[in-house]
Amino acid sequence: MPPAQIPCPKPLHELKLLVHHHMSSLYLDEVRTRFPQMQVVVLDNYADLPATLAREQPDLVLSFRMGHLGPFPRETLLSWPSIRWLHATGAGIEHLPPWDPARIMVTNSAGIHGRIMAEYAAWAILNQTQRMPTFARQQRERVWKLY
């Protein structure tokens, strides 16, 4: 697979990506494989975001809404001068509008969950129609009935 293209006027080796996620290990290998020339910075909290942005001046941010850490730092990310692209790793971006599309591109991961959700739905249907919760309960109780 050829490297992905990033809509930015800078050469790839001059771009800096901030992976802003409490489980950044989920993304780092793929990002580094697909964009080996890009500088990558990792941050796993909201508290250090302003200092990290000031120090690193990232062009791109891959961010996850970490609800367990408090309110999403929407204003900080959308107004930071160096950031030109903010990618929300979830499907929803209801916590982001409004933003200035002339200044910053905002994208999300809508659609990537389709296959796993289809598998989950198939499992849920089979789980219920085949009465798996009943059999699991019987197994825990060491009761072996056919019906």
Short mmCIF file of N, CA and C in Angstrom, two decimals:
data_model
loop_
_atom_site.label_atom_id
_atom_site.label_comp_id
_atom_site.label_asym_id
_atom_site.label_seq_id
_atom_site.Cartn_x
_atom_site.Cartn_y
_atom_site.Cartn_z
N MET A 1 0.85 -1.17 0.00
CA MET A 1 0.00 0.00 0.00
C MET A 1 0.90 1.24 0.00
N PRO A 2 0.67 2.18 -0.91
CA PRO A 2 1.48 3.40 -0.95
C PRO A 2 1.16 4.27 0.27
N PRO A 3 2.11 5.11 0.66
CA PRO A 3 1.86 6.00 1.79
C PRO A 3 0.67 6.90 1.51
N ALA A 4 -0.11 7.19 2.55
CA ALA A 4 -1.26 8.07 2.41
C ALA A 4 -0.79 9.50 2.13
N GLN A 5 -1.61 10.25 1.46
CA GLN A 5 -1.30 11.64 1.17
C GLN A 5 -1.98 12.56 2.18
N ILE A 6 -1.25 13.52 2.69
CA ILE A 6 -1.79 14.46 3.66
C ILE A 6 -1.95 15.80 2.98
N PRO A 7 -3.14 16.40 3.06
CA PRO A 7 -3.38 17.68 2.40
C PRO A 7 -2.73 18.83 3.18
N CYS A 8 -1.46 19.06 2.96
CA CYS A 8 -0.73 20.08 3.69
C CYS A 8 0.37 20.63 2.79
N PRO A 9 0.62 21.92 2.82
CA PRO A 9 1.64 22.48 1.94
C PRO A 9 3.07 22.15 2.36
N LYS A 10 3.28 21.62 3.55
CA LYS A 10 4.64 21.29 4.02
C LYS A 10 5.06 19.91 3.50
N PRO A 11 6.36 19.72 3.30
CA PRO A 11 6.84 18.37 2.99
C PRO A 11 6.60 17.46 4.19
N LEU A 12 6.40 16.19 3.93
CA LEU A 12 6.07 15.23 4.97
C LEU A 12 7.08 15.22 6.12
N HIS A 13 8.35 15.34 5.82
CA HIS A 13 9.37 15.30 6.86
C HIS A 13 9.34 16.53 7.77
N GLU A 14 8.63 17.58 7.37
CA GLU A 14 8.50 18.78 8.21
C GLU A 14 7.23 18.78 9.04
N LEU A 15 6.33 17.83 8.79
CA LEU A 15 5.09 17.77 9.54
C LEU A 15 5.29 17.14 10.91
N LYS A 16 4.52 17.62 11.86
CA LYS A 16 4.56 17.04 13.19
C LYS A 16 3.13 16.65 13.59
N LEU A 17 2.99 15.40 14.00
CA LEU A 17 1.70 14.85 14.42
C LEU A 17 1.69 14.66 15.92
N LEU A 18 0.64 15.14 16.56
CA LEU A 18 0.41 14.87 17.97
C LEU A 18 -0.65 13.78 18.07
N VAL A 19 -0.27 12.63 18.62
CA VAL A 19 -1.23 11.57 18.90
C VAL A 19 -1.70 11.80 20.33
N HIS A 20 -2.92 12.26 20.45
CA HIS A 20 -3.50 12.68 21.73
C HIS A 20 -4.54 11.66 22.15
N HIS A 21 -4.06 10.63 22.83
CA HIS A 21 -4.93 9.49 23.13
C HIS A 21 -4.37 8.76 24.34
N HIS A 22 -5.23 8.30 25.22
CA HIS A 22 -4.75 7.58 26.40
C HIS A 22 -4.29 6.16 26.06
N MET A 23 -4.58 5.70 24.86
CA MET A 23 -4.10 4.39 24.41
C MET A 23 -3.40 4.57 23.06
N SER A 24 -2.45 5.45 23.01
CA SER A 24 -1.79 5.79 21.75
C SER A 24 -1.09 4.61 21.10
N SER A 25 -0.76 3.59 21.87
CA SER A 25 -0.10 2.42 21.30
C SER A 25 -0.95 1.76 20.21
N LEU A 26 -2.27 2.00 20.25
CA LEU A 26 -3.15 1.45 19.21
C LEU A 26 -2.83 2.02 17.83
N TYR A 27 -2.27 3.21 17.79
CA TYR A 27 -2.06 3.92 16.53
C TYR A 27 -0.61 4.05 16.10
N LEU A 28 0.30 4.04 17.05
CA LEU A 28 1.68 4.43 16.75
C LEU A 28 2.35 3.56 15.69
N ASP A 29 2.22 2.26 15.76
CA ASP A 29 2.88 1.41 14.77
C ASP A 29 2.38 1.71 13.36
N GLU A 30 1.06 1.82 13.22
CA GLU A 30 0.49 2.10 11.90
C GLU A 30 0.91 3.47 11.38
N VAL A 31 0.87 4.47 12.23
CA VAL A 31 1.26 5.82 11.82
C VAL A 31 2.73 5.84 11.41
N ARG A 32 3.57 5.24 12.21
CA ARG A 32 5.01 5.25 11.90
C ARG A 32 5.34 4.41 10.66
N THR A 33 4.57 3.37 10.41
CA THR A 33 4.78 2.55 9.22
C THR A 33 4.36 3.31 7.96
N ARG A 34 3.20 3.95 8.03
CA ARG A 34 2.68 4.65 6.85
C ARG A 34 3.34 6.00 6.59
N PHE A 35 3.84 6.63 7.66
CA PHE A 35 4.46 7.96 7.54
C PHE A 35 5.81 7.98 8.26
N PRO A 36 6.78 7.22 7.77
CA PRO A 36 8.04 7.10 8.50
C PRO A 36 8.83 8.41 8.62
N GLN A 37 8.60 9.35 7.71
CA GLN A 37 9.33 10.62 7.76
C GLN A 37 8.72 11.61 8.75
N MET A 38 7.48 11.39 9.14
CA MET A 38 6.78 12.36 9.98
C MET A 38 7.24 12.29 11.44
N GLN A 39 7.36 13.44 12.03
CA GLN A 39 7.66 13.52 13.46
C GLN A 39 6.38 13.24 14.23
N VAL A 40 6.47 12.38 15.24
CA VAL A 40 5.29 12.00 16.01
C VAL A 40 5.54 12.27 17.49
N VAL A 41 4.59 12.94 18.11
CA VAL A 41 4.62 13.25 19.53
C VAL A 41 3.40 12.60 20.16
N VAL A 42 3.54 12.10 21.37
CA VAL A 42 2.44 11.41 22.05
C VAL A 42 2.08 12.14 23.33
N LEU A 43 0.78 12.26 23.58
CA LEU A 43 0.28 12.83 24.84
C LEU A 43 -0.95 12.04 25.25
N ASP A 44 -1.01 11.62 26.51
CA ASP A 44 -2.11 10.77 26.96
C ASP A 44 -3.02 11.44 27.98
N ASN A 45 -3.03 12.77 28.04
CA ASN A 45 -3.88 13.45 29.01
C ASN A 45 -4.27 14.84 28.49
N TYR A 46 -5.19 15.48 29.20
CA TYR A 46 -5.60 16.84 28.84
C TYR A 46 -4.79 17.89 29.58
N ALA A 47 -4.34 17.57 30.78
CA ALA A 47 -3.67 18.55 31.63
C ALA A 47 -2.42 19.14 30.97
N ASP A 48 -1.66 18.30 30.28
CA ASP A 48 -0.41 18.76 29.68
C ASP A 48 -0.57 19.26 28.24
N LEU A 49 -1.79 19.33 27.75
CA LEU A 49 -2.00 19.71 26.36
C LEU A 49 -1.47 21.10 26.02
N PRO A 50 -1.83 22.15 26.77
CA PRO A 50 -1.31 23.48 26.39
C PRO A 50 0.22 23.54 26.34
N ALA A 51 0.88 22.95 27.32
CA ALA A 51 2.35 22.97 27.34
C ALA A 51 2.92 22.17 26.16
N THR A 52 2.30 21.03 25.85
CA THR A 52 2.77 20.20 24.74
C THR A 52 2.57 20.93 23.42
N LEU A 53 1.43 21.57 23.23
CA LEU A 53 1.18 22.33 22.00
C LEU A 53 2.18 23.46 21.86
N ALA A 54 2.45 24.17 22.95
CA ALA A 54 3.39 25.30 22.90
C ALA A 54 4.80 24.81 22.56
N ARG A 55 5.20 23.70 23.13
CA ARG A 55 6.55 23.17 22.92
C ARG A 55 6.70 22.54 21.52
N GLU A 56 5.70 21.76 21.10
CA GLU A 56 5.83 20.96 19.87
C GLU A 56 5.28 21.62 18.62
N GLN A 57 4.29 22.48 18.74
CA GLN A 57 3.66 23.16 17.60
C GLN A 57 3.27 22.16 16.51
N PRO A 58 2.40 21.19 16.82
CA PRO A 58 2.03 20.19 15.81
C PRO A 58 1.18 20.78 14.69
N ASP A 59 1.33 20.17 13.52
CA ASP A 59 0.51 20.55 12.36
C ASP A 59 -0.78 19.75 12.34
N LEU A 60 -0.70 18.51 12.82
CA LEU A 60 -1.82 17.56 12.79
C LEU A 60 -2.03 17.02 14.20
N VAL A 61 -3.29 16.76 14.53
CA VAL A 61 -3.59 16.13 15.82
C VAL A 61 -4.57 14.99 15.58
N LEU A 62 -4.20 13.83 16.10
CA LEU A 62 -5.07 12.66 16.12
C LEU A 62 -5.55 12.56 17.56
N SER A 63 -6.81 12.89 17.80
CA SER A 63 -7.27 13.02 19.18
C SER A 63 -8.47 12.15 19.47
N PHE A 64 -8.53 11.71 20.69
CA PHE A 64 -9.62 10.86 21.17
C PHE A 64 -10.29 11.55 22.34
N ARG A 65 -11.58 11.51 22.36
CA ARG A 65 -12.34 12.11 23.46
C ARG A 65 -12.22 11.20 24.68
N MET A 66 -11.39 11.62 25.63
CA MET A 66 -11.10 10.82 26.81
C MET A 66 -12.00 11.31 27.95
N GLY A 67 -13.25 10.87 27.93
CA GLY A 67 -14.24 11.35 28.89
C GLY A 67 -13.86 11.16 30.34
N HIS A 68 -13.09 10.14 30.62
CA HIS A 68 -12.70 9.88 32.00
C HIS A 68 -11.70 10.92 32.52
N LEU A 69 -11.18 11.77 31.64
CA LEU A 69 -10.21 12.80 32.04
C LEU A 69 -10.83 14.18 32.16
N GLY A 70 -12.13 14.29 31.93
CA GLY A 70 -12.79 15.59 32.01
C GLY A 70 -13.25 16.08 30.66
N PRO A 71 -13.64 17.35 30.59
CA PRO A 71 -14.16 17.91 29.33
C PRO A 71 -13.09 17.93 28.23
N PHE A 72 -13.53 17.65 27.01
CA PHE A 72 -12.64 17.68 25.86
C PHE A 72 -12.13 19.11 25.64
N PRO A 73 -10.82 19.29 25.40
CA PRO A 73 -10.25 20.64 25.24
C PRO A 73 -10.48 21.21 23.84
N ARG A 74 -11.72 21.29 23.46
CA ARG A 74 -12.14 21.71 22.14
C ARG A 74 -11.52 23.04 21.71
N GLU A 75 -11.72 24.05 22.53
CA GLU A 75 -11.25 25.39 22.17
C GLU A 75 -9.74 25.43 22.01
N THR A 76 -9.03 24.75 22.88
CA THR A 76 -7.57 24.74 22.80
C THR A 76 -7.12 24.14 21.47
N LEU A 77 -7.68 23.00 21.10
CA LEU A 77 -7.27 22.32 19.86
C LEU A 77 -7.69 23.08 18.61
N LEU A 78 -8.93 23.55 18.59
CA LEU A 78 -9.44 24.20 17.38
C LEU A 78 -8.84 25.58 17.15
N SER A 79 -8.34 26.21 18.19
CA SER A 79 -7.80 27.56 18.02
C SER A 79 -6.28 27.62 18.02
N TRP A 80 -5.62 26.48 18.24
CA TRP A 80 -4.15 26.52 18.28
C TRP A 80 -3.62 26.85 16.89
N PRO A 81 -2.78 27.88 16.78
CA PRO A 81 -2.36 28.37 15.45
C PRO A 81 -1.65 27.36 14.56
N SER A 82 -0.86 26.47 15.13
CA SER A 82 -0.09 25.55 14.27
C SER A 82 -0.93 24.40 13.73
N ILE A 83 -2.04 24.08 14.39
CA ILE A 83 -2.84 22.92 14.00
C ILE A 83 -3.68 23.25 12.77
N ARG A 84 -3.49 22.46 11.71
CA ARG A 84 -4.25 22.64 10.47
C ARG A 84 -5.22 21.49 10.22
N TRP A 85 -5.02 20.38 10.93
CA TRP A 85 -5.88 19.21 10.74
C TRP A 85 -6.08 18.54 12.08
N LEU A 86 -7.32 18.39 12.47
CA LEU A 86 -7.69 17.67 13.69
C LEU A 86 -8.51 16.47 13.28
N HIS A 87 -8.01 15.28 13.62
CA HIS A 87 -8.76 14.06 13.32
C HIS A 87 -9.27 13.46 14.61
N ALA A 88 -10.59 13.31 14.71
CA ALA A 88 -11.21 12.66 15.86
C ALA A 88 -11.25 11.17 15.58
N THR A 89 -10.67 10.38 16.48
CA THR A 89 -10.57 8.94 16.22
C THR A 89 -11.88 8.21 16.36
N GLY A 90 -12.88 8.84 16.94
CA GLY A 90 -14.20 8.23 17.03
C GLY A 90 -15.05 8.61 15.83
N ALA A 91 -16.24 8.06 15.77
CA ALA A 91 -17.15 8.38 14.67
C ALA A 91 -17.85 9.71 14.89
N GLY A 92 -18.10 10.05 16.14
CA GLY A 92 -18.84 11.27 16.45
C GLY A 92 -17.93 12.46 16.64
N ILE A 93 -18.40 13.61 16.18
CA ILE A 93 -17.67 14.86 16.40
C ILE A 93 -18.61 15.93 16.97
N GLU A 94 -19.67 15.47 17.62
CA GLU A 94 -20.64 16.42 18.15
C GLU A 94 -20.05 17.36 19.20
N HIS A 95 -18.91 17.00 19.76
CA HIS A 95 -18.25 17.84 20.76
C HIS A 95 -17.34 18.90 20.12
N LEU A 96 -17.23 18.93 18.80
CA LEU A 96 -16.30 19.84 18.15
C LEU A 96 -16.92 21.09 17.53
N PRO A 97 -18.08 21.06 16.88
CA PRO A 97 -18.57 22.27 16.21
C PRO A 97 -18.79 23.42 17.18
N PRO A 98 -18.70 24.62 16.68
CA PRO A 98 -18.31 25.01 15.33
C PRO A 98 -16.79 25.19 15.24
N TRP A 99 -16.27 25.17 14.01
CA TRP A 99 -14.87 25.49 13.76
C TRP A 99 -14.80 26.24 12.45
N ASP A 100 -13.66 26.84 12.19
CA ASP A 100 -13.45 27.62 10.97
C ASP A 100 -12.83 26.71 9.91
N PRO A 101 -13.62 26.24 8.93
CA PRO A 101 -13.08 25.32 7.92
C PRO A 101 -12.02 25.96 7.02
N ALA A 102 -11.93 27.25 7.00
CA ALA A 102 -10.87 27.90 6.22
C ALA A 102 -9.53 27.83 6.95
N ARG A 103 -9.56 27.59 8.26
CA ARG A 103 -8.34 27.54 9.05
C ARG A 103 -7.91 26.13 9.44
N ILE A 104 -8.90 25.27 9.69
CA ILE A 104 -8.57 23.93 10.18
C ILE A 104 -9.50 22.89 9.55
N MET A 105 -8.93 21.77 9.15
CA MET A 105 -9.72 20.66 8.63
C MET A 105 -10.02 19.71 9.79
N VAL A 106 -11.28 19.32 9.93
CA VAL A 106 -11.68 18.38 10.98
C VAL A 106 -12.26 17.14 10.30
N THR A 107 -11.73 15.98 10.66
CA THR A 107 -12.21 14.71 10.12
C THR A 107 -12.48 13.76 11.26
N ASN A 108 -13.19 12.67 10.94
CA ASN A 108 -13.47 11.66 11.97
C ASN A 108 -13.33 10.27 11.36
N SER A 109 -13.61 9.28 12.17
CA SER A 109 -13.46 7.89 11.74
C SER A 109 -14.80 7.22 11.46
N ALA A 110 -15.78 7.99 11.04
CA ALA A 110 -17.09 7.43 10.72
C ALA A 110 -16.94 6.36 9.64
N GLY A 111 -17.61 5.26 9.84
CA GLY A 111 -17.61 4.19 8.86
C GLY A 111 -16.64 3.06 9.14
N ILE A 112 -15.64 3.30 9.98
CA ILE A 112 -14.66 2.24 10.20
C ILE A 112 -15.19 1.11 11.09
N HIS A 113 -16.29 1.38 11.75
CA HIS A 113 -16.83 0.38 12.68
C HIS A 113 -17.88 -0.53 12.04
N GLY A 114 -18.16 -0.34 10.77
CA GLY A 114 -19.22 -1.08 10.10
C GLY A 114 -19.08 -2.59 10.18
N ARG A 115 -17.91 -3.11 9.86
CA ARG A 115 -17.73 -4.56 9.84
C ARG A 115 -17.86 -5.15 11.25
N ILE A 116 -17.20 -4.54 12.22
CA ILE A 116 -17.25 -5.09 13.57
C ILE A 116 -18.67 -4.99 14.15
N MET A 117 -19.39 -3.94 13.80
CA MET A 117 -20.77 -3.82 14.28
C MET A 117 -21.67 -4.87 13.63
N ALA A 118 -21.42 -5.18 12.35
CA ALA A 118 -22.18 -6.24 11.68
C ALA A 118 -21.90 -7.59 12.35
N GLU A 119 -20.65 -7.84 12.68
CA GLU A 119 -20.30 -9.08 13.37
C GLU A 119 -20.96 -9.13 14.75
N TYR A 120 -20.93 -8.01 15.44
CA TYR A 120 -21.56 -7.95 16.76
C TYR A 120 -23.06 -8.21 16.66
N ALA A 121 -23.71 -7.60 15.69
CA ALA A 121 -25.15 -7.80 15.52
C ALA A 121 -25.47 -9.26 15.22
N ALA A 122 -24.67 -9.88 14.34
CA ALA A 122 -24.88 -11.30 14.04
C ALA A 122 -24.70 -12.15 15.29
N TRP A 123 -23.65 -11.85 16.07
CA TRP A 123 -23.43 -12.59 17.32
C TRP A 123 -24.61 -12.41 18.27
N ALA A 124 -25.09 -11.18 18.42
CA ALA A 124 -26.19 -10.91 19.36
C ALA A 124 -27.45 -11.67 18.96
N ILE A 125 -27.74 -11.71 17.67
CA ILE A 125 -28.92 -12.43 17.20
C ILE A 125 -28.77 -13.92 17.48
N LEU A 126 -27.63 -14.47 17.12
CA LEU A 126 -27.40 -15.90 17.36
C LEU A 126 -27.36 -16.21 18.86
N ASN A 127 -26.75 -15.35 19.62
CA ASN A 127 -26.65 -15.54 21.07
C ASN A 127 -28.04 -15.66 21.69
N GLN A 128 -28.96 -14.83 21.26
CA GLN A 128 -30.31 -14.85 21.84
C GLN A 128 -31.17 -15.97 21.25
N THR A 129 -31.12 -16.15 19.93
CA THR A 129 -31.98 -17.17 19.33
C THR A 129 -31.55 -18.58 19.71
N GLN A 130 -30.28 -18.76 19.99
CA GLN A 130 -29.78 -20.07 20.40
C GLN A 130 -29.75 -20.22 21.92
N ARG A 131 -30.29 -19.23 22.61
CA ARG A 131 -30.44 -19.24 24.08
C ARG A 131 -29.10 -19.46 24.80
N MET A 132 -28.07 -18.83 24.32
CA MET A 132 -26.75 -19.00 24.93
C MET A 132 -26.69 -18.52 26.37
N PRO A 133 -27.38 -17.41 26.76
CA PRO A 133 -27.35 -17.02 28.17
C PRO A 133 -27.90 -18.12 29.09
N THR A 134 -28.93 -18.82 28.61
CA THR A 134 -29.50 -19.93 29.41
C THR A 134 -28.47 -21.03 29.59
N PHE A 135 -27.81 -21.40 28.51
CA PHE A 135 -26.81 -22.46 28.59
C PHE A 135 -25.60 -22.02 29.43
N ALA A 136 -25.23 -20.76 29.35
CA ALA A 136 -24.11 -20.27 30.17
C ALA A 136 -24.48 -20.33 31.65
N ARG A 137 -25.72 -19.93 31.97
CA ARG A 137 -26.18 -20.01 33.36
C ARG A 137 -26.20 -21.46 33.83
N GLN A 138 -26.72 -22.35 33.00
CA GLN A 138 -26.76 -23.77 33.37
C GLN A 138 -25.34 -24.31 33.56
N GLN A 139 -24.42 -23.88 32.74
CA GLN A 139 -23.04 -24.34 32.88
C GLN A 139 -22.46 -23.88 34.23
N ARG A 140 -22.69 -22.61 34.59
CA ARG A 140 -22.21 -22.12 35.88
C ARG A 140 -22.81 -22.90 37.04
N GLU A 141 -24.09 -23.25 36.88
CA GLU A 141 -24.81 -23.97 37.94
C GLU A 141 -24.55 -25.49 37.86
N ARG A 142 -23.84 -25.94 36.85
CA ARG A 142 -23.57 -27.36 36.62
C ARG A 142 -24.87 -28.14 36.44
N VAL A 143 -25.78 -27.53 35.71
CA VAL A 143 -27.06 -28.15 35.37
C VAL A 143 -27.03 -28.39 33.87
N TRP A 144 -27.30 -29.64 33.43
CA TRP A 144 -27.20 -29.96 32.03
C TRP A 144 -28.56 -30.41 31.48
N LYS A 145 -29.33 -29.43 31.03
CA LYS A 145 -30.63 -29.71 30.44
C LYS A 145 -30.55 -29.35 28.95
N LEU A 146 -31.28 -30.09 28.16
CA LEU A 146 -31.35 -29.73 26.75
C LEU A 146 -32.21 -28.50 26.57
N TYR A 147 -33.34 -28.41 27.28
CA TYR A 147 -34.23 -27.26 27.13
C TYR A 147 -34.75 -26.84 28.47
#
